[in-house]
């Protein structure tokens, strides 16, 4: 079975990493109809962003709730059930087997897709070692993808530099979502395992998550259009 091919507009997910609903609404207005998929994480989510998520969903936009859940199974399953009731399209959990199983159980028959975060894009080999994982980035990603596949997860969040090996390990089923995307010339910030939008799509990413290069740009709509043009070029 093949992963459903995303609508080209849905390939770009804009991370609304902003401090207030007002700031997010202003970026959304400036982006207009060019962007149809938004991600809400800690910063906005803990500042009223779940209300905005409801409004976006009611307005026909797709919403990715990125709280990277990781807790005992009962808590994860119930939290995911609430995100399913909200109408979110995607939600993240850390790629621990117990957590992934609980999330898949918690979403029930809803269309919510559970994405398992493998190794954060801000981690390099030294960061992973410091956290106590001695196997290295590639082996840790591979182990987590194999476990996610076994569980039947809906998708994987990984660095664009891992996308090709993740697709090979995951098989055709399952979405690949890559943050750590940096158009040429943009600030890298705290990201470590990065690629351009073109390279990420060519490596097999289904969706790209882009935050600061768009939302912190003086012209967010132009920045989003530039990323979408790169996506289109990579797909042609
Ligand atoms: O799960 C995520 O979305 C995520 C996973 C990961 O490994 N790295 C990562 O950067 N993210 C998120 O992707 C977004 C990237 O934002 P920018 O670095 O501003 O483009 C942020 O909202 C992060 O929380």
Short mmCIF file of C-alpha atoms and ligand atoms in Angstrom, two decimals:
data_model
loop_
_atom_site.label_atom_id
_atom_site.label_comp_id
_atom_site.label_asym_id
_atom_site.label_seq_id
_atom_site.Cartn_x
_atom_site.Cartn_y
_atom_site.Cartn_z
CA UNK A 1 0.00 0.00 0.00
CA UNK A 2 1.30 3.46 -0.91
CA UNK A 3 1.26 6.47 1.35
CA UNK A 4 -1.45 8.87 0.17
CA UNK A 5 0.16 11.56 -2.01
CA UNK A 6 -0.29 14.89 -0.24
CA UNK A 7 -1.88 17.84 -2.01
CA UNK A 8 1.09 20.02 -3.14
CA UNK A 9 -0.19 22.89 -0.95
CA UNK A 10 -0.25 20.58 2.07
CA UNK A 11 3.41 19.69 1.67
CA UNK A 12 4.45 22.87 3.45
CA UNK A 13 3.51 22.98 7.13
CA UNK A 14 4.19 26.36 8.71
CA UNK A 15 5.24 26.18 12.38
CA UNK A 16 3.41 28.97 14.22
CA UNK A 17 6.12 29.32 16.86
CA UNK A 18 4.85 32.65 18.10
CA UNK A 19 4.11 34.05 21.57
CA UNK A 20 0.41 34.91 21.24
CA UNK A 21 -2.74 34.17 19.29
CA UNK A 22 -2.66 37.74 17.98
CA UNK A 23 0.86 37.31 16.60
CA UNK A 24 -0.14 34.01 14.99
CA UNK A 25 -3.31 35.50 13.47
CA UNK A 26 -1.30 38.31 11.96
CA UNK A 27 1.09 35.83 10.27
CA UNK A 28 -1.84 33.67 9.11
CA UNK A 29 -3.53 36.72 7.56
CA UNK A 30 -0.32 37.71 5.80
CA UNK A 31 0.11 34.17 4.47
CA UNK A 32 -3.45 34.11 3.14
CA UNK A 33 -4.60 31.16 1.08
CA UNK A 34 -1.11 30.11 0.06
CA UNK A 35 -0.70 28.06 3.25
CA UNK A 36 -3.23 25.43 4.28
CA UNK A 37 -1.38 23.50 7.00
CA UNK A 38 -0.20 24.93 10.32
CA UNK A 39 1.74 23.47 13.23
CA UNK A 40 1.06 24.56 16.80
CA UNK A 41 3.67 23.64 19.39
CA UNK A 42 4.60 24.57 22.96
CA UNK A 43 4.95 28.32 22.59
CA UNK A 44 1.57 29.09 21.00
CA UNK A 45 -0.21 26.04 22.42
CA UNK A 46 0.50 27.19 25.98
CA UNK A 47 -0.62 30.73 25.08
CA UNK A 48 -4.16 30.00 23.89
CA UNK A 49 -3.22 28.26 20.66
CA UNK A 50 -5.65 25.37 21.03
CA UNK A 51 -8.56 27.79 20.61
CA UNK A 52 -6.89 29.06 17.45
CA UNK A 53 -6.46 25.45 16.33
CA UNK A 54 -10.24 24.96 16.60
CA UNK A 55 -10.86 28.09 14.53
CA UNK A 56 -8.38 27.07 11.85
CA UNK A 57 -9.93 23.61 11.61
CA UNK A 58 -13.43 25.11 11.40
CA UNK A 59 -12.09 27.31 8.59
CA UNK A 60 -10.96 24.25 6.62
CA UNK A 61 -7.23 24.45 7.44
CA UNK A 62 -5.22 21.49 8.63
CA UNK A 63 -3.59 21.61 12.05
CA UNK A 64 -0.63 19.66 13.38
CA UNK A 65 -0.46 19.68 17.19
CA UNK A 66 3.17 19.23 18.14
CA UNK A 67 3.43 18.57 21.86
CA UNK A 68 5.74 15.55 21.40
CA UNK A 69 3.91 13.46 23.97
CA UNK A 70 5.79 10.99 26.14
CA UNK A 71 4.27 9.67 29.37
CA UNK A 72 2.72 6.51 30.78
CA UNK A 73 0.48 4.78 28.26
CA UNK A 74 -2.85 5.73 29.84
CA UNK A 75 -1.94 9.41 29.88
CA UNK A 76 -0.71 9.36 26.28
CA UNK A 77 -3.79 7.49 25.01
CA UNK A 78 -6.18 9.92 26.72
CA UNK A 79 -4.25 12.98 25.59
CA UNK A 80 -4.29 11.72 22.02
CA UNK A 81 -8.04 11.03 22.25
CA UNK A 82 -8.51 14.72 23.15
CA UNK A 83 -6.39 15.80 20.16
CA UNK A 84 -8.47 13.53 17.93
CA UNK A 85 -11.66 15.16 19.27
CA UNK A 86 -10.17 18.59 18.51
CA UNK A 87 -9.94 17.60 14.84
CA UNK A 88 -6.16 17.80 14.49
CA UNK A 89 -4.68 16.18 11.38
CA UNK A 90 -1.26 15.31 12.86
CA UNK A 91 0.08 14.92 16.40
CA UNK A 92 3.56 14.03 17.58
CA UNK A 93 4.82 11.56 20.17
CA UNK A 94 8.38 10.55 20.96
CA UNK A 95 9.26 7.28 19.24
CA UNK A 96 9.26 5.04 22.32
CA UNK A 97 7.37 1.79 21.71
CA UNK A 98 5.01 2.09 24.70
CA UNK A 99 4.22 5.68 23.80
CA UNK A 100 3.64 4.93 20.11
CA UNK A 101 1.32 2.01 20.92
CA UNK A 102 -0.68 4.09 23.38
CA UNK A 103 -1.04 6.93 20.87
CA UNK A 104 -2.26 4.62 18.10
CA UNK A 105 -4.79 3.15 20.53
CA UNK A 106 -5.88 6.58 21.77
CA UNK A 107 -6.69 7.99 18.36
CA UNK A 108 -9.28 5.25 17.82
CA UNK A 109 -11.00 5.42 14.43
CA UNK A 110 -10.36 9.16 13.99
CA UNK A 111 -8.44 10.47 10.96
CA UNK A 112 -5.71 11.90 13.24
CA UNK A 113 -2.30 10.69 12.11
CA UNK A 114 0.30 9.94 14.78
CA UNK A 115 3.85 10.96 13.93
CA UNK A 116 6.76 9.49 15.86
CA UNK A 117 9.73 11.81 16.44
CA UNK A 118 12.93 9.81 15.98
CA UNK A 119 16.03 11.89 16.85
CA UNK A 120 15.50 15.65 17.12
CA UNK A 121 17.03 17.74 14.36
CA UNK A 122 18.87 19.84 16.95
CA UNK A 123 20.83 16.75 18.05
CA UNK A 124 24.14 15.64 16.61
CA UNK A 125 26.19 12.62 17.65
CA UNK A 126 27.61 14.41 20.71
CA UNK A 127 24.19 15.56 21.93
CA UNK A 128 22.77 12.05 21.62
CA UNK A 129 25.78 10.61 23.47
CA UNK A 130 25.39 13.22 26.20
CA UNK A 131 21.76 12.10 26.63
CA UNK A 132 22.97 8.54 27.19
CA UNK A 133 22.34 6.99 23.78
CA UNK A 134 25.59 5.41 22.63
CA UNK A 135 24.39 3.92 19.35
CA UNK A 136 24.73 7.09 17.27
CA UNK A 137 22.19 9.05 15.25
CA UNK A 138 21.79 6.72 12.25
CA UNK A 139 21.43 3.55 14.34
CA UNK A 140 19.03 5.20 16.79
CA UNK A 141 16.85 6.53 13.96
CA UNK A 142 16.90 3.08 12.30
CA UNK A 143 15.89 1.30 15.51
CA UNK A 144 13.05 3.71 16.17
CA UNK A 145 11.74 3.53 12.61
CA UNK A 146 11.79 -0.28 12.72
CA UNK A 147 9.79 -0.21 15.96
CA UNK A 148 7.39 2.42 14.57
CA UNK A 149 6.82 0.32 11.48
CA UNK A 150 6.12 -2.77 13.56
CA UNK A 151 3.53 -0.81 15.54
CA UNK A 152 1.96 0.52 12.33
CA UNK A 153 2.59 4.19 13.06
CA UNK A 154 1.07 6.74 10.67
CA UNK A 155 4.26 8.68 10.09
CA UNK A 156 7.76 9.63 11.13
CA UNK A 157 9.35 12.98 11.98
CA UNK A 158 13.03 12.94 11.09
CA UNK A 159 15.79 15.17 9.82
CA UNK A 160 15.78 15.72 6.07
CA UNK A 161 19.23 14.16 6.04
CA UNK A 162 17.64 10.93 7.35
CA UNK A 163 14.62 10.94 5.01
CA UNK A 164 16.01 8.58 2.37
CA UNK A 165 17.06 5.91 4.86
CA UNK A 166 13.80 6.34 6.77
CA UNK A 167 11.77 5.78 3.60
CA UNK A 168 13.75 2.63 2.84
CA UNK A 169 13.18 1.29 6.36
CA UNK A 170 9.55 2.40 6.66
CA UNK A 171 8.32 1.04 3.35
CA UNK A 172 5.77 2.86 1.21
CA UNK A 173 3.20 3.20 3.99
CA UNK A 174 3.61 6.09 6.40
CA UNK A 175 4.26 9.80 6.00
CA UNK A 176 7.72 11.33 6.35
CA UNK A 177 7.69 14.80 7.87
CA UNK A 178 10.93 16.77 8.06
CA UNK A 179 11.69 19.86 10.11
CA UNK A 180 15.27 21.17 10.03
CA UNK A 181 14.53 22.73 6.65
CA UNK A 182 16.60 25.75 5.71
CA UNK A 183 16.38 27.56 2.38
CA UNK A 184 19.85 28.58 1.16
CA UNK A 185 21.09 31.64 3.01
CA UNK A 186 18.64 31.44 5.94
CA UNK A 187 19.75 31.35 9.56
CA UNK A 188 20.38 27.83 10.82
CA UNK A 189 19.61 28.78 14.46
CA UNK A 190 19.67 25.78 16.81
CA UNK A 191 19.10 23.20 14.07
CA UNK A 192 21.98 20.80 13.34
CA UNK A 193 20.78 18.18 10.84
CA UNK A 194 19.37 20.31 8.04
CA UNK A 195 18.72 20.47 4.30
CA UNK A 196 17.12 22.82 1.80
CA UNK A 197 13.45 22.35 0.83
CA UNK A 198 14.59 20.97 -2.54
CA UNK A 199 16.92 18.39 -0.97
CA UNK A 200 14.35 17.38 1.66
CA UNK A 201 11.68 16.64 -0.96
CA UNK A 202 14.18 14.85 -3.21
CA UNK A 203 15.21 12.69 -0.22
CA UNK A 204 11.61 11.54 0.14
CA UNK A 205 9.92 13.91 2.58
CA UNK A 206 6.15 14.12 2.17
CA UNK A 207 5.77 17.27 4.26
CA UNK A 208 8.25 19.97 5.29
CA UNK A 209 7.89 21.84 8.58
CA UNK A 210 9.25 25.37 8.34
CA UNK A 211 9.09 27.88 11.18
CA UNK A 212 11.48 30.80 11.59
CA UNK A 213 12.52 31.11 7.93
CA UNK A 214 8.85 32.00 7.26
CA UNK A 215 7.31 33.39 10.44
CA UNK A 216 10.33 35.56 11.34
CA UNK A 217 10.72 36.80 7.78
CA UNK A 218 9.86 40.43 7.01
CA UNK A 219 7.66 39.04 4.23
CA UNK A 220 6.25 35.65 5.38
CA UNK A 221 4.14 35.19 2.23
CA UNK A 222 7.14 35.67 -0.07
CA UNK A 223 9.20 33.28 2.09
CA UNK A 224 6.43 30.65 1.98
CA UNK A 225 6.05 31.05 -1.79
CA UNK A 226 9.80 30.60 -2.23
CA UNK A 227 9.71 27.34 -0.25
CA UNK A 228 6.69 26.13 -2.24
CA UNK A 229 8.48 26.95 -5.50
CA UNK A 230 11.43 24.83 -4.37
CA UNK A 231 9.06 22.01 -3.43
CA UNK A 232 7.43 22.22 -6.88
CA UNK A 233 10.86 22.20 -8.57
CA UNK A 234 11.90 19.13 -6.56
CA UNK A 235 8.70 17.31 -7.54
CA UNK A 236 8.93 18.13 -11.25
O1 LIG B 1 8.38 17.58 15.76
C1 LIG B 1 8.80 18.60 15.19
O2 LIG B 1 8.06 19.28 14.48
C2 LIG B 1 10.24 18.87 15.28
C3 LIG B 1 11.07 17.79 15.41
C4 LIG B 1 12.46 17.96 15.29
O3 LIG B 1 13.23 16.99 15.34
N1 LIG B 1 12.94 19.20 15.06
C5 LIG B 1 12.12 20.31 14.97
O4 LIG B 1 12.64 21.41 14.73
N2 LIG B 1 10.78 20.16 15.14
C6 LIG B 1 9.89 21.36 15.13
O5 LIG B 1 9.93 21.97 13.84
C7 LIG B 1 9.93 23.39 13.94
C8 LIG B 1 11.16 23.91 13.24
O6 LIG B 1 11.17 25.30 13.33
P1 LIG B 1 12.28 26.17 12.61
O7 LIG B 1 13.62 25.66 13.07
O8 LIG B 1 11.99 27.56 13.11
O9 LIG B 1 12.05 26.01 11.12
C9 LIG B 1 9.87 23.73 15.42
O10 LIG B 1 8.51 24.04 15.73
C10 LIG B 1 10.29 22.46 16.14
O11 LIG B 1 9.60 22.29 17.36
#
